[in-house]
PDB file of C-alpha atoms in Angstrom:
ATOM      1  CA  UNK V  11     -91.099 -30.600 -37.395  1.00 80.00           C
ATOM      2  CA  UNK V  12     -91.441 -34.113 -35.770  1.00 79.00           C
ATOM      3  CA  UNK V  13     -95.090 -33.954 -35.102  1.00 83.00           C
ATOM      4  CA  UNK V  14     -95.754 -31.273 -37.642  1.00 92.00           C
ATOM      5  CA  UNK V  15     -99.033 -31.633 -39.862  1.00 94.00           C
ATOM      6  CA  UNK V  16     -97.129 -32.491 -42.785  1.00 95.00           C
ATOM      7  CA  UNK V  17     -95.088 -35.272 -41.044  1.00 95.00           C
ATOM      8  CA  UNK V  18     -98.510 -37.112 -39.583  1.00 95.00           C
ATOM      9  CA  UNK V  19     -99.871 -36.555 -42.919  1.00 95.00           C
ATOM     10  CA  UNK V  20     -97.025 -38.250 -44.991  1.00 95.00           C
ATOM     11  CA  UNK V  21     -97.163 -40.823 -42.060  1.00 94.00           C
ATOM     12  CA  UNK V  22    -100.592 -42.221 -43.457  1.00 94.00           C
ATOM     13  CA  UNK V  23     -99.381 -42.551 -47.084  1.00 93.00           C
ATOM     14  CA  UNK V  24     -99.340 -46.198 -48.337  1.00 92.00           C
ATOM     15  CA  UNK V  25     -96.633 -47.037 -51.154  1.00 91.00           C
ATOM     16  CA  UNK V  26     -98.838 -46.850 -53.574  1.00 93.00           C
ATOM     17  CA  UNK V  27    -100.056 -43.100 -52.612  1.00 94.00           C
ATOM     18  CA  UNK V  28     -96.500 -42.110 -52.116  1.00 94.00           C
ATOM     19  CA  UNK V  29     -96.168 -42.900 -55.930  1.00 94.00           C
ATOM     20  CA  UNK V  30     -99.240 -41.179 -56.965  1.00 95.00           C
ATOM     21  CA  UNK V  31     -98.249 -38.063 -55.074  1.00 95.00           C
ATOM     22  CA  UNK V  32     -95.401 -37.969 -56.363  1.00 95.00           C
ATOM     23  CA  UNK V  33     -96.807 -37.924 -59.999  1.00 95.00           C
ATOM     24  CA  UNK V  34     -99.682 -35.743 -58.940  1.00 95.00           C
ATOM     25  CA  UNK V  35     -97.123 -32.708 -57.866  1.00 95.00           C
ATOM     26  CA  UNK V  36     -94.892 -33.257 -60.804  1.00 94.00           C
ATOM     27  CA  UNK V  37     -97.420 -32.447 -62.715  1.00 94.00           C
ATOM     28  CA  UNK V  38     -97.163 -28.711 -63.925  1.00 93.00           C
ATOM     29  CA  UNK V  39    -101.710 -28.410 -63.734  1.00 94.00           C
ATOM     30  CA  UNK V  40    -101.617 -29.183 -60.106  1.00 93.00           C
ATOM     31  CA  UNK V  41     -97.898 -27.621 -58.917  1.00 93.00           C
ATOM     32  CA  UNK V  42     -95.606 -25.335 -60.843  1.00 93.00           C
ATOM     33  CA  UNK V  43     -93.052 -25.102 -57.435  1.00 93.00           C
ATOM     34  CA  UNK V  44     -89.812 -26.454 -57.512  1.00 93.00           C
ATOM     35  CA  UNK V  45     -88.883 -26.018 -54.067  1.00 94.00           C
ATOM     36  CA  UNK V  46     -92.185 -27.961 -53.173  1.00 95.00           C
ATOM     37  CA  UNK V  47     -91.343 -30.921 -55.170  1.00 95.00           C
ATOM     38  CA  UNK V  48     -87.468 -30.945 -53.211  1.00 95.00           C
ATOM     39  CA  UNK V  49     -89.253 -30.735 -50.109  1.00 96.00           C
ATOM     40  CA  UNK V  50     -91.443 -33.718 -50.779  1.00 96.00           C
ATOM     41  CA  UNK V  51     -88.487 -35.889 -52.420  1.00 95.00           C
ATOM     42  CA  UNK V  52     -86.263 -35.178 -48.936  1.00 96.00           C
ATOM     43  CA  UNK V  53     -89.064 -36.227 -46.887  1.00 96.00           C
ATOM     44  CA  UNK V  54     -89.924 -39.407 -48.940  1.00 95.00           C
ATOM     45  CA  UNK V  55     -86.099 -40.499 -48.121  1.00 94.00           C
ATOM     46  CA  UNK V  56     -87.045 -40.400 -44.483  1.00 94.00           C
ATOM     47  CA  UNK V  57     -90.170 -42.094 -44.644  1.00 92.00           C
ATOM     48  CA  UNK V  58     -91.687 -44.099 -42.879  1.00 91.00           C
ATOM     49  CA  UNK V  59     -89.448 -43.307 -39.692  1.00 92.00           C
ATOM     50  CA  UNK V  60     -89.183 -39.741 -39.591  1.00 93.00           C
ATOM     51  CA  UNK V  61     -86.140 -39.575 -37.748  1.00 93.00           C
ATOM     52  CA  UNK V  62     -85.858 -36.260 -35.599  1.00 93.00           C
ATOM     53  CA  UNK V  63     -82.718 -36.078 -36.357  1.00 93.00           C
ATOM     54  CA  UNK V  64     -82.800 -35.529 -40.026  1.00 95.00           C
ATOM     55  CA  UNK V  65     -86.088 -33.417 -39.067  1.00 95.00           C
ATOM     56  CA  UNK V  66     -83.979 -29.993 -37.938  1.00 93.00           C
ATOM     57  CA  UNK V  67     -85.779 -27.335 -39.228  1.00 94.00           C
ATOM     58  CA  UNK V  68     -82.232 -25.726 -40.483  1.00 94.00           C
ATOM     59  CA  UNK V  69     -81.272 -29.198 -42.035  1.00 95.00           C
ATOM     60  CA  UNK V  70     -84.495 -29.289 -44.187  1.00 95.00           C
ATOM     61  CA  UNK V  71     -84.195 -26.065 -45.366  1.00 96.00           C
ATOM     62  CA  UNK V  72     -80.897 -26.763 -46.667  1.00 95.00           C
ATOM     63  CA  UNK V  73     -82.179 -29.585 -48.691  1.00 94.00           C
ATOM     64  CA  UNK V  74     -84.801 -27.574 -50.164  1.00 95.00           C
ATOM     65  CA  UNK V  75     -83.379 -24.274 -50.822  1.00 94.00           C
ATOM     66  CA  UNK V  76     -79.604 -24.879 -51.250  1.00 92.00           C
ATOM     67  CA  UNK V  77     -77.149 -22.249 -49.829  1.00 90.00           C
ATOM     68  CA  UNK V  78     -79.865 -19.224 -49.070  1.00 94.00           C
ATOM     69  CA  UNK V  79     -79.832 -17.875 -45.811  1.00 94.00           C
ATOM     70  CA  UNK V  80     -81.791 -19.829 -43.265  1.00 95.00           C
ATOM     71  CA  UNK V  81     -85.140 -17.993 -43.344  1.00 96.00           C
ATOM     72  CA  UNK V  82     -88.196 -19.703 -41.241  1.00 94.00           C
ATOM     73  CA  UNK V  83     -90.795 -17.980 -42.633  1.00 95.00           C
ATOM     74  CA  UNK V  84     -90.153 -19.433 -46.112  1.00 95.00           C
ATOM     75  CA  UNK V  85     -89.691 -22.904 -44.047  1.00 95.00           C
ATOM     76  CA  UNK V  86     -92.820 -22.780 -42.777  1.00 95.00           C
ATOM     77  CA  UNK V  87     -94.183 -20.752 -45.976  1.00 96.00           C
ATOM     78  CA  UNK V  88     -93.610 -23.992 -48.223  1.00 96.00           C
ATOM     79  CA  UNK V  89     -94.400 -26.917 -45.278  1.00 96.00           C
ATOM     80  CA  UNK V  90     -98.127 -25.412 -45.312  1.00 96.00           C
ATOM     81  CA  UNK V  91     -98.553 -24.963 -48.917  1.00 96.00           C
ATOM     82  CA  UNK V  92     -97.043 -28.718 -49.168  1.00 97.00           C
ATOM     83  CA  UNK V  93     -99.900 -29.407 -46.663  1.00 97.00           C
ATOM     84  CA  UNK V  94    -102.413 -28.205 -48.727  1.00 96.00           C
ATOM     85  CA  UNK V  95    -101.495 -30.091 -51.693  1.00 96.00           C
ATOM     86  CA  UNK V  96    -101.600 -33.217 -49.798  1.00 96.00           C
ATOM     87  CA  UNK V  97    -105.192 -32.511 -49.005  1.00 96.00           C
ATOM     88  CA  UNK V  98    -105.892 -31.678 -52.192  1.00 96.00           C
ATOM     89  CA  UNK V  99    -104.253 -35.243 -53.275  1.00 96.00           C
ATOM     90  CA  UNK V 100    -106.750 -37.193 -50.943  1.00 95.00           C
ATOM     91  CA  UNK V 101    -109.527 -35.178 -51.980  1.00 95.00           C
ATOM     92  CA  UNK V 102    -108.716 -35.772 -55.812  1.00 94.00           C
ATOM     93  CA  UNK V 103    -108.039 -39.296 -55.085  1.00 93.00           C
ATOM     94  CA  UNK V 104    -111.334 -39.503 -53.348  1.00 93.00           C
ATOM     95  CA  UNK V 105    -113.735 -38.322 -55.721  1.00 92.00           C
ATOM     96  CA  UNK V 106    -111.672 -40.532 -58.415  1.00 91.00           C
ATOM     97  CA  UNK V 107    -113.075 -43.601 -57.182  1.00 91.00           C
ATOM     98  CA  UNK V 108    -117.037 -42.365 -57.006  1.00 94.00           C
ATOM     99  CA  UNK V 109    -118.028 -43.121 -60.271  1.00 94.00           C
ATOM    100  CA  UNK V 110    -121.433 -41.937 -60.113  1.00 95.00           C
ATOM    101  CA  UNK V 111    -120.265 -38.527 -58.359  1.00 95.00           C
ATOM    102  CA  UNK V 112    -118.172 -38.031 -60.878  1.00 96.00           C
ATOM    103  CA  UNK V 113    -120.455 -38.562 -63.995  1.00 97.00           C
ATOM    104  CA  UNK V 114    -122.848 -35.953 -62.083  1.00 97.00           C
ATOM    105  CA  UNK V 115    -120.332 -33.132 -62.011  1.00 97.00           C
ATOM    106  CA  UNK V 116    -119.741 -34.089 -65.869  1.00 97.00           C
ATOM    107  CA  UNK V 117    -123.025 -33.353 -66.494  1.00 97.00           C
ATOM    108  CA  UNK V 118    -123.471 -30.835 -64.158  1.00 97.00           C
ATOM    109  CA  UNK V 119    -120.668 -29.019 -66.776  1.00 97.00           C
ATOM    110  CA  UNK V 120    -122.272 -29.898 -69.999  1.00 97.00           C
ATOM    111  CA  UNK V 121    -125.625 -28.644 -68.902  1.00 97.00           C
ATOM    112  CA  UNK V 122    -123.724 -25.638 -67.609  1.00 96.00           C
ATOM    113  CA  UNK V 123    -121.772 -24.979 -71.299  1.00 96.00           C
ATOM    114  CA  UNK V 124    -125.183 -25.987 -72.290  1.00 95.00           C
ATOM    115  CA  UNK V 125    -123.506 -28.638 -74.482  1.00 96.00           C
ATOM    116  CA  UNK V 126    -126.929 -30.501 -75.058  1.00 94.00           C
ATOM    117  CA  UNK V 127    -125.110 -33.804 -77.245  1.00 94.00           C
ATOM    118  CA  UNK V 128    -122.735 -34.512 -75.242  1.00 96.00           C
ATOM    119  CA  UNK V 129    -125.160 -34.038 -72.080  1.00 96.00           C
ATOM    120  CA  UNK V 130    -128.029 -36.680 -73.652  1.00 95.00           C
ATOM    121  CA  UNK V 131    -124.827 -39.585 -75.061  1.00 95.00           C
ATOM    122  CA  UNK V 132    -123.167 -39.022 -71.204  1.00 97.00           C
ATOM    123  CA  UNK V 133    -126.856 -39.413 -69.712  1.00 97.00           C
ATOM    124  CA  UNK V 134    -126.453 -42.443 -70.793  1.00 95.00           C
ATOM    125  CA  UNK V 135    -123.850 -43.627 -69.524  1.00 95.00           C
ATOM    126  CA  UNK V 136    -124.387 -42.514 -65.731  1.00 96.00           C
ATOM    127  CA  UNK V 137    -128.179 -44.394 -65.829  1.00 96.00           C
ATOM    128  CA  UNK V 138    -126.507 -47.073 -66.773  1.00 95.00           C
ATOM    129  CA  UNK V 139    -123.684 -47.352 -63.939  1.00 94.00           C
ATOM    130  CA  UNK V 140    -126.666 -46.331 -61.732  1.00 94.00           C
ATOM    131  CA  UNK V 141    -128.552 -48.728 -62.652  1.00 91.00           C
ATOM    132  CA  UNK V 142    -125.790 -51.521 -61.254  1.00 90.00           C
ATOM    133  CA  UNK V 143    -125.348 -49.845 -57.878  1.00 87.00           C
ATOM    134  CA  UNK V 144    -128.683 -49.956 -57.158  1.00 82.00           C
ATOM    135  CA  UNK V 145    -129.628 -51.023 -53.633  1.00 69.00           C
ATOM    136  CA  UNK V 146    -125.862 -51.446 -53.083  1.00 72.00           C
ATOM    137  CA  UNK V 147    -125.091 -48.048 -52.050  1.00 77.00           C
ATOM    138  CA  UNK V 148    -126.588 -45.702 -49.434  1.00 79.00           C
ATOM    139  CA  UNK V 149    -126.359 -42.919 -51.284  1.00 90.00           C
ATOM    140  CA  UNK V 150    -127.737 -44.029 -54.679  1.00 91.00           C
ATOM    141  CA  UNK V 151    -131.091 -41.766 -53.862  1.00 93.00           C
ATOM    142  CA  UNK V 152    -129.041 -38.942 -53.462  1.00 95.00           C
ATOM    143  CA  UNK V 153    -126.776 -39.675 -56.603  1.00 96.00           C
ATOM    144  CA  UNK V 154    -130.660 -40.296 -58.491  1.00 96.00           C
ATOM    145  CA  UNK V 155    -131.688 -36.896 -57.106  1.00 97.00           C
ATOM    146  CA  UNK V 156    -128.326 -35.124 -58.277  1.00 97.00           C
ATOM    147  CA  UNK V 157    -129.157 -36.478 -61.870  1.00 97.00           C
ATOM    148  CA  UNK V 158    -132.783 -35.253 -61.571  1.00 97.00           C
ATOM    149  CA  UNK V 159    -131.665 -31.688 -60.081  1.00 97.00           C
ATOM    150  CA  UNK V 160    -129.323 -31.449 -63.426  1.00 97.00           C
ATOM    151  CA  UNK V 161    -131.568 -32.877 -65.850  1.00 96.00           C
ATOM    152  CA  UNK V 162    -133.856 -29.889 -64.624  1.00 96.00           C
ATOM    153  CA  UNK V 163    -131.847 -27.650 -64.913  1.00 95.00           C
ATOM    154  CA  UNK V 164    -131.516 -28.559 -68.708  1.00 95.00           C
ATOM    155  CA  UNK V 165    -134.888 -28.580 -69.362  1.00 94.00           C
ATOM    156  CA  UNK V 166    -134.916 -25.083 -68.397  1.00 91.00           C
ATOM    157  CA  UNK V 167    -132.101 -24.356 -70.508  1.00 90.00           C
ATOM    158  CA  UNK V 168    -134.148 -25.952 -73.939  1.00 87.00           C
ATOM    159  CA  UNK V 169    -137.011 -22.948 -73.241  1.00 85.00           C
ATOM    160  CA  UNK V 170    -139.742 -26.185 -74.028  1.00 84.00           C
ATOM    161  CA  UNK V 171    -143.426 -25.874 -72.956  1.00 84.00           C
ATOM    162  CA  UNK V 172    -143.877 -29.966 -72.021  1.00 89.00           C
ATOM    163  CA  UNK V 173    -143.856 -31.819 -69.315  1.00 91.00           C
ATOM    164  CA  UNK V 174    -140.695 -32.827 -68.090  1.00 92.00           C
ATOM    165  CA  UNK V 175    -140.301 -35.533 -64.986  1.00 95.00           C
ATOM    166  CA  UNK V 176    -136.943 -34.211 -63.722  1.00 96.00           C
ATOM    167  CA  UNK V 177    -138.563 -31.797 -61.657  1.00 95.00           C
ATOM    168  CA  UNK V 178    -140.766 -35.025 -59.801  1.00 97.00           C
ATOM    169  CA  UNK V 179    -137.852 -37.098 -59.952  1.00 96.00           C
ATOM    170  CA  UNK V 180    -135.739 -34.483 -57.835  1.00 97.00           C
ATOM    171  CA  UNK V 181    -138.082 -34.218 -56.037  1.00 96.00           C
ATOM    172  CA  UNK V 182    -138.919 -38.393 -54.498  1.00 94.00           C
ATOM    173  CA  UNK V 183    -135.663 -39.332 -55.179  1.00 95.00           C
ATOM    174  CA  UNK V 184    -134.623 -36.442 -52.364  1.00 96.00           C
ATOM    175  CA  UNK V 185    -137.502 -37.588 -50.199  1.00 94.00           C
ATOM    176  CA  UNK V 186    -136.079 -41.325 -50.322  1.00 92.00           C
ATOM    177  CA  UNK V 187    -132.423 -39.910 -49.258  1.00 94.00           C
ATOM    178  CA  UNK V 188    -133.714 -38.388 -46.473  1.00 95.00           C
ATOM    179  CA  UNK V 189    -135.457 -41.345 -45.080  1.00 94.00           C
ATOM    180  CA  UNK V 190    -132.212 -43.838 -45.308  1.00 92.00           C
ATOM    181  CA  UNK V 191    -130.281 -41.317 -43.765  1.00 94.00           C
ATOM    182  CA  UNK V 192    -133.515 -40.277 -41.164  1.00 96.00           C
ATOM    183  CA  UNK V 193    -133.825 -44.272 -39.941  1.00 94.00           C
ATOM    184  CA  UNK V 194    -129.850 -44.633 -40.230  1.00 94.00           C
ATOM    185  CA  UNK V 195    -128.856 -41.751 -37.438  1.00 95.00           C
ATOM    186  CA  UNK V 196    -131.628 -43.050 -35.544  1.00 94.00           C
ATOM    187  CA  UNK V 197    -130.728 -46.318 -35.261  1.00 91.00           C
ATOM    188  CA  UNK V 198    -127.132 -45.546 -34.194  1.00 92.00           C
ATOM    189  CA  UNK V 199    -128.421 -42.840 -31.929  1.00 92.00           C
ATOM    190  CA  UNK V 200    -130.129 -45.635 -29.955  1.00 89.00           C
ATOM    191  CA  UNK V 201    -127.318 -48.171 -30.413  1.00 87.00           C
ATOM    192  CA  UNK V 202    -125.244 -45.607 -28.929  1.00 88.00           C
ATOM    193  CA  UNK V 203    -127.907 -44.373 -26.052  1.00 86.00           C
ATOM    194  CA  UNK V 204    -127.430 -48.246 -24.643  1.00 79.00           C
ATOM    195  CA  UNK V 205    -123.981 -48.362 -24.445  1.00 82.00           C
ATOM    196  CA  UNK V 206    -123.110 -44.502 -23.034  1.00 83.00           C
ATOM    197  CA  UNK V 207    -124.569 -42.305 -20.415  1.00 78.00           C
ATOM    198  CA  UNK V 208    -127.137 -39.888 -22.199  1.00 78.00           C
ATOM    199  CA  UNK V 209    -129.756 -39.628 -24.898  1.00 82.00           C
ATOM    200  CA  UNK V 210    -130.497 -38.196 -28.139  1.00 89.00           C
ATOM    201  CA  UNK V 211    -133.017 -36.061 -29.605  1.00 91.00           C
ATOM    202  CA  UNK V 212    -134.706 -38.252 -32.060  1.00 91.00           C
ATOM    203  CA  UNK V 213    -136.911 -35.075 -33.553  1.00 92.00           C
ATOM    204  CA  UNK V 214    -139.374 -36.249 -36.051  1.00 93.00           C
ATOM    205  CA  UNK V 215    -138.836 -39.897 -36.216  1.00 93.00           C
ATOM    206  CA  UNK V 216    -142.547 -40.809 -35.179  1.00 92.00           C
ATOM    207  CA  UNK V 217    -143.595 -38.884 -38.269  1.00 94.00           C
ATOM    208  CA  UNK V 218    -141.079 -40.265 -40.631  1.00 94.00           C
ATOM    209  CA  UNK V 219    -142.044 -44.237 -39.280  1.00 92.00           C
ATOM    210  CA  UNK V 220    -145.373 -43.731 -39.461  1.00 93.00           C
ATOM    211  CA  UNK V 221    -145.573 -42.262 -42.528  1.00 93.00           C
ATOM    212  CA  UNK V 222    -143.475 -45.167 -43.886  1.00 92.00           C
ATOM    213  CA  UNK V 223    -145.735 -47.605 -42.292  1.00 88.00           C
ATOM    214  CA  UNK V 224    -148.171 -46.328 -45.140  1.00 87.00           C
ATOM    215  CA  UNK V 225    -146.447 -47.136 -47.927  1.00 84.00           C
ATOM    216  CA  UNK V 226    -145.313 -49.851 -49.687  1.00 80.00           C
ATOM    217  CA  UNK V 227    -141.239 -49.732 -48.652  1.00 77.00           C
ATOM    218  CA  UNK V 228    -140.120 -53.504 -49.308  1.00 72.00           C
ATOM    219  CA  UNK V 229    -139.438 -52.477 -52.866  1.00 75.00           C
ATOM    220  CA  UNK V 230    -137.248 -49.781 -51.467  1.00 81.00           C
ATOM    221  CA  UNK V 231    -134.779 -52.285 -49.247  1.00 81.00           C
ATOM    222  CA  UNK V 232    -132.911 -49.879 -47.665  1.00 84.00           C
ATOM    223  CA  UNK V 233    -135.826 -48.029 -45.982  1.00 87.00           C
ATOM    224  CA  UNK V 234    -137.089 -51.460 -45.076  1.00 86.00           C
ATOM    225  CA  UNK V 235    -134.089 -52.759 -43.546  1.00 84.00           C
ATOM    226  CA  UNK V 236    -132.951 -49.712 -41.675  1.00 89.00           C
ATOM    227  CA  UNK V 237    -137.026 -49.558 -40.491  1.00 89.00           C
ATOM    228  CA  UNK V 238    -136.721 -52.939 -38.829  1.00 85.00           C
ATOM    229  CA  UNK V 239    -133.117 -52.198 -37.385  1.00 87.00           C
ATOM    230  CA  UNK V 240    -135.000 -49.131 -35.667  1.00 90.00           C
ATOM    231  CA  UNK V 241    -137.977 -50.996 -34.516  1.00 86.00           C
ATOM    232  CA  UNK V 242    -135.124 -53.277 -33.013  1.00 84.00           C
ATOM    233  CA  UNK V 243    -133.089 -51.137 -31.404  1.00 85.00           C
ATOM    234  CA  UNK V 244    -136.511 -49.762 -29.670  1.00 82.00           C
ATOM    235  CA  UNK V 245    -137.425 -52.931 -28.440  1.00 72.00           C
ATOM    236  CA  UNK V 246    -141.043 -53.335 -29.532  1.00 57.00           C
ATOM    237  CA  UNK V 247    -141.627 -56.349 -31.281  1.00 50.00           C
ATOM    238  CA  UNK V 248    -138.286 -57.511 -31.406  1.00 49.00           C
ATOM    239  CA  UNK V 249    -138.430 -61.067 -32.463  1.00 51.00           C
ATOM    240  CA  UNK V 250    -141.389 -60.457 -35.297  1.00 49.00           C
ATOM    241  CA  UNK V 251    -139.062 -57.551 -36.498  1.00 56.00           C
ATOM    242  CA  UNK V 252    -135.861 -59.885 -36.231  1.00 55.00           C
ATOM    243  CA  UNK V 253    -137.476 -62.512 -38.456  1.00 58.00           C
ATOM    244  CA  UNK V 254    -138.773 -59.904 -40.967  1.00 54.00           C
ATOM    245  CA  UNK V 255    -135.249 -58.359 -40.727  1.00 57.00           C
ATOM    246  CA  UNK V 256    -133.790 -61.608 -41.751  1.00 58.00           C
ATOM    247  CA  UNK V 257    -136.119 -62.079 -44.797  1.00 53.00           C
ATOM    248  CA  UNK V 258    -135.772 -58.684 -45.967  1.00 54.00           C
ATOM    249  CA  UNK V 259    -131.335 -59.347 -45.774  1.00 56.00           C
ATOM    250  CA  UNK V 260    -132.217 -62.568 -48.022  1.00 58.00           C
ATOM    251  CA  UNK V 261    -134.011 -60.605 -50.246  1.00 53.00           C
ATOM    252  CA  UNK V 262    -131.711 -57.622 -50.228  1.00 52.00           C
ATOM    253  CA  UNK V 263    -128.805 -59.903 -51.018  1.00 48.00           C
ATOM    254  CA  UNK V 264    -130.221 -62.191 -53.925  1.00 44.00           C
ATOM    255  CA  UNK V 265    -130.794 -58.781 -55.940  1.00 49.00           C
ATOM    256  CA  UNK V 266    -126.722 -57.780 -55.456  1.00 48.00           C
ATOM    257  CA  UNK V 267    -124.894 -59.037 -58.559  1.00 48.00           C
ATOM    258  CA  UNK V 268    -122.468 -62.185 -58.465  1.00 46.00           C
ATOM    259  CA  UNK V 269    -119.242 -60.009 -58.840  1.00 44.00           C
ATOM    260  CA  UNK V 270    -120.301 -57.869 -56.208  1.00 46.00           C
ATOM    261  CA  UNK V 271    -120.502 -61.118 -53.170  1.00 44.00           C
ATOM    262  CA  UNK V 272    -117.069 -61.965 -53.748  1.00 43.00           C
TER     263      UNK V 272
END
């Protein structure tokens, strides 16, 4: 049981996450088992060594299940369902601290329930907070194209015969998503070509940079920066893209709010 899944899991807990597990599987929505919640309190008292010793598979079942007959499917039985909830934990604690995911699957349910007030006072709320990440997070496109994809989708719920921009909005918002993350991969994919043996297949890069070169991308700083990182990392032009690079960081970092540079 040693170097069981469960042990290295519990091995990466922090105090903190040992205390929020604990309250997460006490709690009768997430874990109605008893014999789960004795497992987990034994193996807290051993953390963070682990001894082997106190590891015996006959020894732990004891602690969890009293006086019943040693039986190692039920051992194993409640170590893997323990397992699970851990993973469930991290995921749960996860998505807990992405705001803007979060307010997306909100909405995602009201339009579902087709709840249309509390859908338009939550809109609200998420434009707002995405408003304030903007150009701070990678994903921000994709959180903008979520909202767009949803708002869509209640349009087509209100059976209206007017223009709606949702279905545009999905639409660029996807299309500026997939050019961060386009220039991103293939800047580490030549980072990483100069520092192993082998290449990468940079399919349909030359399209995607010059059909950037066309537009107006220093509004979009992201694009920008990664476009100049690439140009870089190719070696053409390198100290006219190095200076531009450097003005377009200024730039990119007088628009972050105060709070955020600390």
């Amino acid at each position: 049981m040693k170097n069981s899944k469960l042990i290295v899991l519990l091995k990466s807990y922090n105090k903190e996450e040992w205390r929020s597990f604990r309250e997460f599987l006490s709690a009768p929505y997430f874990n109605k088992r008893k014999d789960l919640q004795h497992l987990f309190q034994y193996l807290k008292t051993l953390s963070p060594e682990f001894p082997t010793n106190k590891l015996k598979n006959e020894l732990v079942f004891k602690k969890v299940f009293g006086k019943k007959p040693y039986d190692d499917k039920a051992l194993k039985y409640v170590m893997n369902y323990l397992v699970k909830q851990i993973e469930r934990f991290l995921v749960f604690q996860k998505m807990e601290k992405n705001e803007a995911l979060m307010n997306n699957f909100l909405l995602d349910m009201l339009v579902e329930r087709q709840l249309s007030k509390h859908y338009k006072g939550h809109l609200k709320k998420t434009k707002k907070h995405l408003s304030e990440i903007r150009n701070q997070h990678e994903n921000y496109n994709y959180y903008r194209y979520q909202l767009a994809d949803i708002g869509n989708r209640h349009y087509g719920n209100q059976n209206l015969r007017i223009y709606d921009e949702n279905l545009q909005l999905a639409s660029n918002y996807l299309d500026h998503f997939y050019f961060v993350q386009k220039l991103k991969y293939s800047c580490e994919m030549l980072n990483r070509a100069n520092v192993i043996e082998g290449s990468y297949d940079l399919f349909f890069i030359e399209e995607v940079v010059t059909h950037l070169t066309q537009r107006k991308i220093e509004d979009e700083p992201l694009i920008a920066i990664y476009l100049q990182v690439f140009y870089l990392l190719r070696k053409k032009d390198a100290e006219s893209n190095f200076e531009y690079l450097k003005h377009l960081l200024a730039k990119f970092y007088l628009q972050i709010p105060r709070s955020e540079k600390k």
